[in-house]
Amino acid sequence: MGADREFRVHRRALLAGGAVLPLAAPAIAQGAPIKVGVVAVLTGPQAALGTQLRDGWALGMRHLNNQLGGRAVETIVIDDELRPEVAVTKVRAALERDRVDFVVGVVFSNILQAIMRPVTEANTFLISTNAGPSTFAGRGCNPYFFTTSYNNDQVHSVMGQAAQDEGYRRVVLLTPNYQAGRDAFAGFKSRFQGQVLDEIFVPLTHTDFSAELARIASLRPDAIFTFMPGGLGVNLVRQYRQAGLANIPFLSTFTVDEATLPAQGEAALGFFAGANWAPNMPAENNQRFVRDMEAQFNYVPATYAMQSYDAAMLLNAAVRRVGGNLADKNALRAAIAAADFQSLRGAFRFGANQYPVQDFWLCRVARRPDGRFQTETVRRVLEASVDPWVGECRMPPRV
Amino acid sequence: MNTTLLLVQALNGLQFGILLFLIAAGLTLVFGVMDFINLAHGVQYMLGAYLAAYFAAITGSFWLALPLALLGALVIGLLLEFLVFRHLYDRDHLSQVLATFGVILFLNQGVKAVFGTAPLQVPVPDLLTGGVRVMDGLLYPTYRIAILAAGLATAGLLWFLVERTKAGMLVRAGASNAPMLSALGVDVKRLFMLVFGFGAMLAGFAGVMAAPILSVEPGMGDNFLILAFVVIVIGGIGSVRGAFVAALLVGLVETIGRGLMPDVMRLFLDPSAARQTGAALASMLVYIVMAAILAVRPAGLFPAGR
């Protein structure tokens, strides 16, 4: 792929050089590729999520003939290793040495928090394609920051609303003992009005859930709500099924998705998740996206890939809108904010804090006819949902 | 917390302890006999799980995958001994730690390159699906009972090998005085290699057994490694019997502690603070127990041959 891209750039440079040589220097600069830094975790236990994110962007570039708004693109992939200090060093290098025009990506909030200032203070647009912490949705909102994903609280509150709608009265909550886990509880409880029987915290490195499962069985809840990303979720889901608890509805966020389903398989069948998208959405562009992701990367895409693909389409529309001129930051910002593209998830626009206003769905794990597993939409839970922090955001009208 | 729940938690603790024992047994042999700190023991556990996943996918049978994975773990263990560890026996502990840590990084990236980054799964063998109803609404999976049985059988076999066979006698002799053993005409190099291969196979066996209940993913052995070191330090370095007792102790303390601590803390704190501090204290409990035991018995519960 690298060689392919280099060849393209080379050929363009040759053409530009041959045809435009007598013209002034700025015209040649205009022909230089747009540089995009894609930040994703590609090593460590959570690398599967970063791989999805990177591949979603790559497919977007392929569908756009490796161009944004008619200008060639050079993608620089940055592995943040899920270590904030590493992410900052590498992103600074991309900003100062490679002079990237956009920074895209980031799976985890702590990485986003680390690179936020270096990127935005360099007057460079940062498009998060997954992490959506409340800090940057409220008081910390920034004109150089957009996200194509969601605010974390929204996803958890979807499950709270779903539990409320289903009439569950007694619920047990289960999450790792760190900030995002506590946020998950808060988000869930913001819409759930029944009784929380117990809140169980486990270490982030937990593997054997037997003690927690025994406790859940002894409490006999109507449903459980959990947030167990990555390998944690694989262990929980399989052990939950093996312990015969599957008759207690399993409500979750970031626990059963296409990144973990290959390892969870049948054990996750019928389990619920809250999301802004699912691969079975019938829109024509979405079906093409899912089909091509599977053909090229041989896995079913998850939201990480979808949101990155959307970011490619978003930037394509924005660059086209400003006629390829990235120098006027105010015009470029307005063009991004217009979100003049067809999102794979359907209705999409940016709120005042530049976080998406979108629908959220209750999804359920299903087996497809070809034997692969994916989440599928059950019903729309929240319509055109605005995150709860937008009121605290004082967004400057111009940069 | 009622009695039934407490009993179920004790059972869970025992089963976790047995899994820990399978990992720690090999580690304590290698550390005790060869005075060699092998941080890469955790990745050998991971390799066992990956080999099980790989062979189970190819053959479609857990029962075929089990011997194949054990063989693979043995071969990889011997290969590592030959390529890396053999050259470190005479070095100090720091060099061993650095080199074996390098092996961890190398193998963690290696499985990622070969098997991809997404977690894998091994289906529970058909014979051992289902479970026993231990309390209302809770099944105790048959497979976990099988782990208990396999762990106890392994412990018995190890006891027999170490205490009742000639090879075991040499291993015990090596643990107390390797140079003397060598002077008596025993090929200590070969003995070390065998012990190492056997230890690697035990870790691999633990990985195979854990694969159907835990997710098979890069770095899955790193957390177990720390607990395994706690086990062999509590048990007394080089003592298989000590590792067995200590593994069960750590398993019970870890599991029951997690169940009980939030309730205990509720006596002093309001519920939401109690849950968080309880969970945090529960993860510390194992180390507190270790410190307490070492304060009374600095060489561990069953110091080997000294």
XYZ file of C-alpha atoms in Angstrom:
705
model
C 0.000 0.000 0.000
C 2.858 2.315 0.903
C 4.564 1.773 -2.415
C 1.321 2.355 -4.231
C 0.837 5.668 -2.505
C 4.382 6.776 -3.068
C 4.028 6.063 -6.731
C 0.884 8.149 -6.904
C 2.535 11.057 -5.169
C 5.560 10.689 -7.378
C 3.504 10.729 -10.524
C 1.511 13.734 -9.389
C 4.678 15.555 -8.492
C 6.052 14.803 -11.932
C 2.918 16.015 -13.666
C 2.744 19.096 -11.512
C 6.422 19.735 -12.053
C 6.181 19.340 -15.812
C 3.056 21.377 -16.373
C 3.335 24.041 -13.738
C 7.059 24.630 -13.596
C 6.978 28.132 -15.026
C 4.311 29.259 -12.574
C 4.939 30.857 -9.215
C 5.903 28.837 -6.152
C 2.508 29.024 -4.332
C 0.891 27.137 -7.181
C 3.291 24.274 -6.626
C 2.626 24.400 -2.906
C -1.078 24.100 -3.738
C -0.293 20.847 -5.526
C 1.543 19.425 -2.525
C -0.392 16.674 -0.765
C -2.533 17.328 2.310
C -0.854 15.619 5.233
C -3.050 13.835 7.776
C -1.740 12.276 10.981
C -3.854 9.292 12.045
C -3.317 8.529 15.744
C -4.341 5.050 16.920
C -3.246 2.472 19.455
C -1.615 -0.269 17.394
C 0.347 -2.142 20.062
C -0.726 -3.614 23.394
C -3.901 -5.418 24.414
C -6.215 -2.752 22.948
C -4.572 -2.733 19.512
C -7.610 -4.357 17.878
C -9.556 -1.106 18.415
C -6.817 1.085 16.955
C -6.498 -1.243 13.990
C -10.211 -0.769 13.249
C -9.808 2.986 13.488
C -6.804 3.070 11.146
C -8.412 0.727 8.622
C -11.640 2.749 8.551
C -9.647 5.812 7.536
C -7.711 3.765 4.957
C -10.939 2.563 3.349
C -12.268 6.118 3.289
C -9.102 7.197 1.477
C -9.473 4.339 -0.986
C -13.067 5.295 -1.773
C -11.920 8.897 -2.263
C -9.017 7.864 -4.558
C -6.660 9.037 -1.836
C -7.843 12.622 -2.205
C -9.560 15.165 0.027
C -11.557 17.719 -1.954
C -9.511 16.969 -5.058
C -6.111 17.307 -3.380
C -3.831 14.311 -2.923
C -3.417 13.041 0.624
C -0.445 11.686 2.482
C -1.511 9.707 5.561
C 0.970 9.412 8.415
C -0.041 6.631 10.814
C 1.015 7.240 14.425
C 0.946 4.461 17.040
C 0.184 6.094 20.404
C 0.924 2.804 22.254
C -1.817 3.882 24.684
C 0.836 5.914 26.497
C 0.106 9.647 26.737
C 3.768 10.727 26.825
C 4.543 8.678 23.709
C 1.514 10.117 21.943
C 2.561 13.699 22.722
C 6.117 13.161 21.450
C 5.001 11.532 18.227
C 2.218 14.025 17.573
C 4.578 16.956 18.169
C 6.964 15.438 15.639
C 4.124 15.128 13.144
C 3.150 18.757 13.721
C 6.616 20.277 13.632
C 8.579 18.015 11.300
C 5.921 16.648 8.942
C 3.705 19.764 9.204
C 0.460 17.764 9.127
C -2.669 19.698 8.153
C -5.065 17.558 10.210
C -4.750 15.172 13.136
C -7.375 12.424 13.097
C -8.085 9.445 15.313
C -7.519 8.468 18.965
C -9.351 5.575 20.589
C -8.870 6.455 24.270
C -9.762 9.644 26.125
C -6.520 9.845 28.080
C -4.539 10.002 24.815
C -6.873 12.642 23.439
C -6.446 14.659 26.619
C -2.660 14.497 26.200
C -2.492 15.636 22.563
C -5.319 18.199 22.724
C -3.172 21.222 23.592
C -0.173 20.459 21.354
C -2.449 20.070 18.327
C -4.908 22.906 18.877
C -2.211 25.367 19.981
C -0.482 24.694 16.663
C -3.741 25.944 15.061
C -4.293 22.520 13.554
C -7.690 20.855 13.387
C -8.076 17.751 15.530
C -10.855 15.344 14.552
C -11.496 12.683 17.178
C -12.931 9.557 15.610
C -13.655 7.790 18.876
C -12.722 9.409 22.213
C -15.411 11.886 23.270
C -14.757 12.953 26.865
C -17.084 15.392 28.585
C -14.169 17.739 29.381
C -13.958 18.943 25.763
C -17.708 19.005 25.276
C -18.325 21.518 28.057
C -15.989 24.156 29.457
C -12.966 22.797 27.595
C -14.540 22.986 24.133
C -12.160 24.224 21.461
C -12.721 25.731 17.984
C -9.986 23.476 16.554
C -11.564 20.321 17.945
C -14.316 18.249 16.301
C -15.447 14.712 16.949
C -17.266 12.307 14.635
C -18.068 9.898 17.480
C -20.162 10.896 20.506
C -19.839 12.181 24.035
C -19.151 9.142 26.261
C -22.010 10.013 28.621
C -24.547 9.743 25.826
C -23.778 6.106 25.059
C -24.118 5.060 28.708
C -27.310 7.049 29.120
C -28.779 5.228 26.107
C -28.615 2.020 28.121
C -30.142 3.766 31.150
C -33.034 4.889 28.977
C -33.356 1.426 27.419
C -33.491 -0.216 30.885
C -36.129 2.318 31.881
C -38.156 1.635 28.702
C -37.986 -2.131 29.224
C -39.398 -1.677 32.731
C -36.408 -3.085 34.629
C -36.661 -2.067 38.277
C -33.655 -3.739 39.954
C -30.268 -3.517 38.257
C -26.666 -4.431 39.153
C -23.834 -2.330 37.705
C -20.377 -3.708 36.931
C -17.305 -1.822 35.663
C -13.534 -1.500 36.029
C -12.405 0.748 38.875
C -11.232 3.854 36.985
C -12.607 7.183 35.810
C -14.358 5.934 32.668
C -16.033 3.203 34.724
C -17.427 5.717 37.199
C -18.548 7.915 34.282
C -20.387 4.911 32.858
C -22.368 4.517 36.085
C -23.176 8.228 36.160
C -24.317 8.162 32.527
C -26.502 5.107 33.087
C -28.079 6.498 36.247
C -28.821 9.844 34.569
C -31.767 8.176 32.807
C -32.459 5.056 34.882
C -34.889 5.623 37.740
C -35.143 2.105 39.189
C -33.135 0.655 42.033
C -29.411 -0.010 41.727
C -28.872 -3.123 43.876
C -25.094 -2.951 43.820
C -22.228 -1.269 42.009
C -19.337 -3.683 41.549
C -15.855 -2.428 40.691
C -13.101 -4.722 39.429
C -9.424 -3.999 38.641
C -8.604 -3.023 35.033
C -6.480 -6.169 34.733
C -9.289 -8.483 35.859
C -9.621 -11.858 34.156
C -11.718 -14.196 36.300
C -15.209 -12.862 37.043
C -16.488 -15.879 38.969
C -16.714 -14.024 42.291
C -18.676 -11.147 40.727
C -20.973 -13.536 38.865
C -21.792 -15.385 42.087
C -22.664 -12.063 43.689
C -24.882 -11.055 40.764
C -26.690 -14.409 40.929
C -27.299 -13.963 44.641
C -28.823 -10.493 44.100
C -31.170 -11.709 41.327
C -31.478 -8.439 39.391
C -33.881 -7.753 36.489
C -30.853 -6.854 34.351
C -27.188 -5.942 34.608
C -25.452 -2.946 33.082
C -21.749 -3.165 32.365
C -18.921 -1.300 30.646
C -16.024 -3.716 30.020
C -13.929 -2.674 27.010
C -11.669 -5.042 25.061
C -10.403 -8.271 26.596
C -12.258 -7.568 29.867
C -15.509 -7.853 27.952
C -14.451 -11.074 26.245
C -13.801 -12.705 29.601
C -16.972 -11.363 31.213
C -19.304 -12.315 28.368
C -18.035 -15.862 28.047
C -18.029 -16.494 31.796
C -21.481 -14.883 32.163
C -22.851 -17.346 29.636
C -20.986 -20.301 31.158
C -22.334 -19.464 34.620
C -25.874 -19.763 33.282
C -26.715 -16.115 33.937
C -27.705 -15.363 30.336
C -31.393 -15.314 31.299
C -30.629 -12.026 33.100
C -30.609 -9.357 30.346
C -27.087 -8.131 29.643
C -27.020 -4.377 28.907
C -23.643 -2.979 27.960
C -21.593 -0.259 26.345
C -18.298 -0.881 24.500
C -18.389 -4.491 25.698
C -19.928 -6.433 22.821
C -18.887 -4.877 19.520
C -17.405 -6.126 16.271
C -13.866 -5.782 17.670
C -14.545 -8.307 20.448
C -17.322 -10.440 18.922
C -14.951 -12.753 17.012
C -13.631 -13.880 20.422
C -17.013 -13.835 22.190
C -18.927 -15.589 19.438
C -22.032 -17.479 20.485
C -21.579 -16.484 24.118
C -22.650 -12.921 23.238
C -25.760 -13.850 21.227
C -28.743 -11.762 22.312
C -26.672 -9.423 24.519
C -27.451 -5.716 24.237
C -25.278 -2.719 23.431
C -25.886 1.000 23.029
C -24.414 2.608 19.919
C -24.747 5.341 17.309
C -24.513 2.859 14.425
C -24.585 -0.836 13.586
C -23.267 -2.647 10.507
C -26.748 -3.826 9.493
C -28.039 -0.284 8.839
C -29.550 -0.557 5.376
C -28.357 2.707 3.756
C -26.584 2.053 0.474
C -23.336 3.836 1.458
C -23.213 1.883 4.711
C -23.663 -1.476 3.014
C -20.862 -0.603 0.610
C -18.649 0.392 3.559
C -19.280 -2.872 5.438
C -18.825 -4.974 2.294
C -15.544 -3.307 1.340
C -14.169 -3.384 4.901
C -14.775 -7.118 5.017
C -13.304 -7.652 1.557
C -10.181 -5.664 2.289
C -9.474 -6.364 5.960
C -11.393 -9.594 6.516
C -13.354 -8.518 9.600
C -16.723 -6.952 10.351
C -16.205 -3.225 11.051
C -17.096 -1.680 14.414
C -17.947 1.937 15.262
C -14.227 2.809 15.451
C -13.894 2.101 11.724
C -17.214 3.762 10.883
C -16.327 7.003 12.670
C -12.926 7.163 10.962
C -14.489 6.572 7.579
C -16.960 9.349 8.344
C -14.055 11.640 9.279
C -12.530 11.052 5.835
C -15.849 11.936 4.182
C -16.267 14.963 6.461
C -12.816 16.362 5.625
C -13.324 15.615 1.945
C -16.471 17.732 1.923
C -14.811 20.481 3.962
C -11.700 20.745 1.771
C -13.874 20.809 -1.332
C -15.981 23.573 0.198
C -12.934 25.813 0.736
C -11.582 25.007 -2.729
C -8.527 23.218 -1.346
C -7.298 26.315 0.499
C -6.428 25.293 4.059
C -4.807 28.600 5.017
C -8.007 30.434 6.035
C -8.722 28.672 9.338
C -12.076 30.382 9.885
C -13.372 29.340 6.482
C -12.059 25.812 6.982
C -13.657 25.572 10.400
C -17.011 26.707 9.037
C -16.681 24.168 6.237
C -16.044 21.319 8.694
C -18.848 22.480 10.970
C -21.249 22.396 8.021
C -20.813 18.579 7.988
C -21.894 18.532 4.356
C -21.502 14.774 3.879
C -23.591 11.626 4.030
C -22.771 9.908 7.334
C -22.934 6.119 7.359
C -25.164 6.328 10.443
C -27.777 8.577 8.789
C -28.668 11.959 10.275
C -25.581 13.835 11.468
C -24.803 17.431 12.320
C -22.500 19.236 14.725
C -23.775 20.950 17.868
C -22.422 24.243 19.176
C -19.566 22.399 20.925
C -18.656 20.630 17.649
C -19.777 17.266 19.021
C -22.297 15.337 16.875
C -26.040 15.595 17.256
C -27.253 12.137 16.288
C -29.565 9.226 17.032
C -28.652 6.431 19.432
C -29.801 2.850 19.135
C -30.352 -0.201 21.239
C -28.415 -2.956 19.452
C -28.356 -6.696 19.916
C -25.729 -9.271 18.973
C -26.832 -11.540 16.140
C -25.324 -14.229 13.964
C -25.364 -13.481 10.247
C -26.189 -16.128 7.649
C -22.451 -16.418 6.829
C -21.715 -17.349 10.457
C -20.064 -14.089 11.462
C -21.335 -12.089 14.435
C -22.368 -8.449 14.470
C -24.519 -6.014 16.414
C -27.877 -5.166 14.855
C -30.220 -2.308 15.592
C -33.279 -3.162 17.694
C -34.847 0.262 18.046
C -34.009 3.944 18.210
C -33.693 4.999 21.869
C -32.657 8.652 21.562
C -33.439 10.855 18.588
C -31.184 13.768 17.551
C -29.547 13.528 20.956
C -27.483 16.500 22.120
C -24.842 15.766 24.745
C -25.518 17.102 28.274
C -22.441 19.368 28.341
C -23.102 21.655 25.400
C -24.601 24.331 27.669
C -21.269 24.842 29.431
C -19.366 25.419 26.201
C -18.449 29.035 25.341
C -17.287 28.547 21.786
C -15.457 31.553 20.274
C -17.114 32.525 16.967
C -13.748 33.075 15.242
C -10.289 31.607 15.802
C -23.230 -12.508 52.523
C -24.856 -15.867 53.233
C -23.145 -19.227 53.687
C -23.973 -20.622 50.256
C -22.478 -17.587 48.564
C -19.406 -17.837 50.774
C -18.971 -21.490 49.839
C -19.367 -20.692 46.146
C -16.773 -17.943 46.502
C -14.427 -20.376 48.236
C -14.862 -22.788 45.342
C -14.100 -19.946 42.905
C -11.036 -19.061 44.947
C -9.776 -22.655 44.912
C -10.211 -22.889 41.172
C -8.345 -19.608 40.619
C -5.648 -20.865 42.975
C -5.267 -24.108 41.013
C -4.771 -22.138 37.804
C -2.181 -20.013 39.597
C -0.463 -23.154 40.852
C -0.059 -24.523 37.334
C 1.765 -21.337 36.355
C 3.740 -20.958 39.578
C 4.909 -24.602 39.733
C 7.128 -24.222 36.678
C 8.347 -20.839 37.842
C 9.342 -22.055 41.279
C 11.217 -25.050 39.823
C 13.190 -22.861 37.444
C 13.871 -20.199 40.055
C 14.638 -22.696 42.813
C 16.724 -25.217 40.891
C 18.551 -22.909 38.534
C 18.494 -19.687 40.554
C 17.226 -18.139 37.354
C 14.642 -15.353 37.280
C 12.458 -16.023 34.277
C 10.078 -13.128 33.689
C 9.162 -14.744 30.368
C 7.265 -17.470 32.221
C 4.056 -15.457 31.779
C 4.423 -15.331 28.009
C 4.912 -19.099 27.979
C 1.474 -19.326 29.572
C 0.195 -17.011 26.827
C 1.856 -19.145 24.127
C 0.115 -22.236 25.519
C -3.228 -20.470 25.142
C -2.407 -19.272 21.619
C -1.226 -22.711 20.545
C -4.459 -24.187 21.913
C -6.476 -21.609 19.964
C -4.484 -22.297 16.822
C -4.656 -26.090 16.982
C -8.304 -26.053 18.085
C -9.134 -23.958 15.025
C -7.241 -26.316 12.699
C -8.311 -29.663 14.118
C -11.706 -28.561 15.400
C -11.144 -30.522 18.597
C -9.952 -29.419 22.011
C -8.736 -32.931 22.782
C -6.405 -32.947 19.779
C -5.331 -29.382 20.434
C -4.345 -30.153 24.041
C -1.434 -32.586 23.338
C -0.338 -30.607 20.275
C -0.233 -27.364 22.255
C 1.669 -29.063 25.088
C 4.200 -30.374 22.605
C 4.465 -26.919 21.018
C 4.959 -25.289 24.424
C 7.689 -27.806 25.246
C 9.471 -27.226 21.943
C 9.299 -23.447 22.287
C 10.509 -23.700 25.888
C 13.509 -25.815 24.895
C 14.223 -23.526 21.973
C 14.178 -20.456 24.226
C 16.455 -22.235 26.686
C 18.873 -23.104 23.898
C 18.834 -19.685 22.215
C 18.571 -17.275 25.136
C 18.390 -18.535 28.691
C 21.335 -20.949 28.558
C 23.680 -18.011 28.104
C 22.367 -16.278 31.190
C 22.722 -18.905 33.928
C 26.081 -17.530 35.053
C 25.037 -13.904 34.864
C 23.578 -11.884 37.736
C 19.861 -11.524 38.316
C 19.674 -8.091 36.709
C 20.928 -9.424 33.355
C 18.408 -12.252 33.577
C 15.585 -9.837 34.319
C 16.561 -7.588 31.415
C 16.972 -10.421 28.933
C 13.775 -12.239 29.880
C 11.876 -8.954 29.856
C 13.124 -8.536 26.302
C 11.706 -11.975 25.527
C 8.316 -10.807 26.864
C 8.291 -7.803 24.519
C 9.455 -9.906 21.609
C 6.901 -12.677 22.061
C 3.997 -10.329 22.829
C 4.657 -8.545 19.540
C 5.321 -11.888 17.885
C 1.874 -13.351 18.623
C 0.380 -10.073 17.447
C 2.213 -10.351 14.148
C 1.192 -13.988 13.683
C -2.337 -14.123 15.125
C -3.443 -10.480 14.880
C -4.385 -8.074 17.638
C -7.995 -9.113 18.258
C -8.610 -11.546 21.129
C -9.165 -15.183 20.124
C -11.372 -17.817 21.679
C -11.261 -21.541 22.246
C -14.666 -23.200 22.518
C -15.339 -25.257 25.650
C -15.048 -28.946 24.642
C -18.463 -30.572 24.100
C -17.839 -33.136 26.812
C -17.427 -30.406 29.447
C -20.142 -27.898 28.540
C -22.988 -27.204 30.905
C -22.656 -26.897 34.627
C -23.761 -27.859 38.099
C -26.337 -25.721 39.851
C -24.554 -24.556 42.993
C -27.053 -21.940 44.071
C -30.242 -20.392 42.813
C -29.636 -19.030 39.322
C -25.925 -19.830 39.223
C -24.257 -22.683 37.370
C -20.789 -23.816 38.266
C -19.399 -24.646 34.805
C -18.328 -28.275 34.382
C -15.218 -27.001 32.667
C -14.088 -25.215 35.813
C -14.520 -28.458 37.741
C -12.314 -30.055 35.084
C -9.667 -27.375 35.724
C -9.811 -28.173 39.427
C -9.397 -31.889 38.718
C -6.604 -31.368 36.202
C -4.767 -29.051 38.586
C -5.018 -31.496 41.491
C -3.849 -34.336 39.234
C -0.904 -32.253 38.083
C -0.042 -31.400 41.670
C -0.095 -35.106 42.567
C 2.034 -36.000 39.564
C 4.532 -33.279 40.409
C 4.738 -34.432 43.999
C 5.415 -37.966 42.778
C 8.026 -36.839 40.261
C 9.886 -34.591 42.654
C 9.695 -36.721 45.797
C 9.660 -40.294 44.513
C 11.731 -40.516 41.325
C 15.457 -40.347 40.638
C 15.019 -37.333 38.358
C 13.118 -35.633 41.143
C 15.883 -36.405 43.576
C 18.394 -34.763 41.242
C 16.137 -31.740 40.917
C 15.935 -31.408 44.692
C 19.687 -31.867 44.943
C 20.187 -29.203 42.287
C 17.994 -26.842 44.272
C 20.144 -27.138 47.366
C 23.635 -27.343 45.831
C 24.132 -27.398 42.072
C 27.975 -27.261 41.996
C 28.182 -30.291 44.324
C 25.718 -32.173 42.127
C 27.861 -31.382 39.113
C 30.989 -32.547 40.950
C 29.255 -35.877 41.583
C 29.093 -36.465 37.847
C 25.548 -35.371 37.062
C 25.087 -33.486 33.803
C 23.618 -30.377 35.397
C 23.262 -28.584 32.044
C 20.976 -31.306 30.751
C 19.076 -31.387 34.028
C 18.517 -27.635 33.794
C 17.302 -27.969 30.242
C 14.827 -30.673 31.226
C 13.564 -28.693 34.200
C 13.192 -25.664 32.019
C 11.326 -27.514 29.295
C 9.055 -29.104 31.885
C 8.382 -25.721 33.498
C 7.543 -24.206 30.128
C 5.182 -27.089 29.433
C 3.416 -26.592 32.786
C 2.908 -22.898 32.007
C 1.690 -23.880 28.551
C -0.700 -26.379 30.149
C -2.115 -23.617 32.345
C -2.595 -21.525 29.206
C -4.385 -24.346 27.395
C -6.677 -24.960 30.361
C -7.443 -21.243 30.752
C -8.117 -20.644 27.047
C -11.774 -21.793 27.053
C -12.718 -19.454 29.932
C -10.375 -16.489 29.436
C -9.816 -14.404 26.328
C -6.661 -15.328 24.425
C -4.894 -12.035 23.779
C -1.401 -10.519 23.664
C -0.110 -9.724 27.140
C -2.561 -12.071 28.874
C 0.288 -13.633 30.859
C 1.696 -10.411 32.263
C -0.843 -10.053 35.079
C -0.534 -13.687 36.058
C 3.238 -13.399 36.197
C 3.137 -10.976 39.112
C 0.719 -13.144 41.074
C 2.845 -16.200 40.271
C 5.875 -14.484 41.775
C 3.822 -13.641 44.869
C 2.888 -17.326 45.093
C 6.434 -18.657 44.887
C 7.723 -16.077 47.345
C 4.998 -16.938 49.860
C 5.460 -20.654 49.281
C 9.231 -20.631 49.526
C 11.311 -20.486 46.376
C 11.910 -23.879 44.790
C 9.247 -25.706 46.782
C 6.446 -27.277 44.765
C 4.522 -28.045 47.936
C 4.898 -24.416 49.018
C 3.708 -23.225 45.616
C 0.627 -25.420 45.930
C -0.358 -24.153 49.375
C 0.486 -20.550 48.530
C -1.429 -20.656 45.228
C -4.585 -21.858 46.966
C -4.082 -19.225 49.666
C -3.620 -16.423 47.140
C -6.587 -17.640 45.101
C -8.842 -17.721 48.168
C -7.662 -14.370 49.538
C -8.018 -12.695 46.147
C -11.490 -14.074 45.393
C -13.113 -13.929 48.810
C -11.459 -10.574 49.478
C -13.082 -9.098 46.391
C -16.457 -10.408 47.511
C -16.145 -9.332 51.135
C -14.132 -6.115 51.201
C -16.878 -3.795 49.910
C -19.219 -5.192 52.598
C -16.588 -4.794 55.295
C -15.870 -1.213 54.252
C -19.574 -0.437 54.376
C -19.331 -0.682 58.157
C -17.137 2.419 58.153
C -17.993 4.367 55.006
C -21.005 5.411 52.982
C -21.982 2.862 50.272
C -20.446 4.453 47.167
C -17.111 5.225 48.876
C -17.161 1.746 50.437
C -17.480 0.114 47.026
C -14.542 1.969 45.556
C -12.184 1.705 48.527
C -13.310 -1.887 49.065
C -12.415 -2.776 45.488
C -9.074 -0.998 45.789
C -8.272 -2.661 49.121
C -9.248 -6.073 47.741
C -6.596 -5.780 45.028
C -4.020 -4.901 47.695
C -5.012 -7.717 50.018
C -2.794 -10.356 48.408
C 0.280 -8.178 48.869
C -0.632 -7.363 52.460
C -0.911 -11.091 53.162
C 2.451 -11.653 51.482
C 4.093 -8.954 53.604
C 2.581 -10.425 56.767
C 3.781 -13.950 55.967
C 7.278 -12.789 55.047
C 7.490 -10.833 58.302
C 6.993 -14.076 60.232
C 8.707 -16.497 57.847
C 11.206 -14.594 55.687
C 12.017 -17.640 53.529
C 8.363 -18.418 52.826
C 6.081 -21.142 54.158
C 8.081 -24.145 52.951
C 11.698 -23.125 52.297
C 13.219 -25.669 49.919
C 16.187 -27.699 51.046
C 18.027 -25.082 53.050
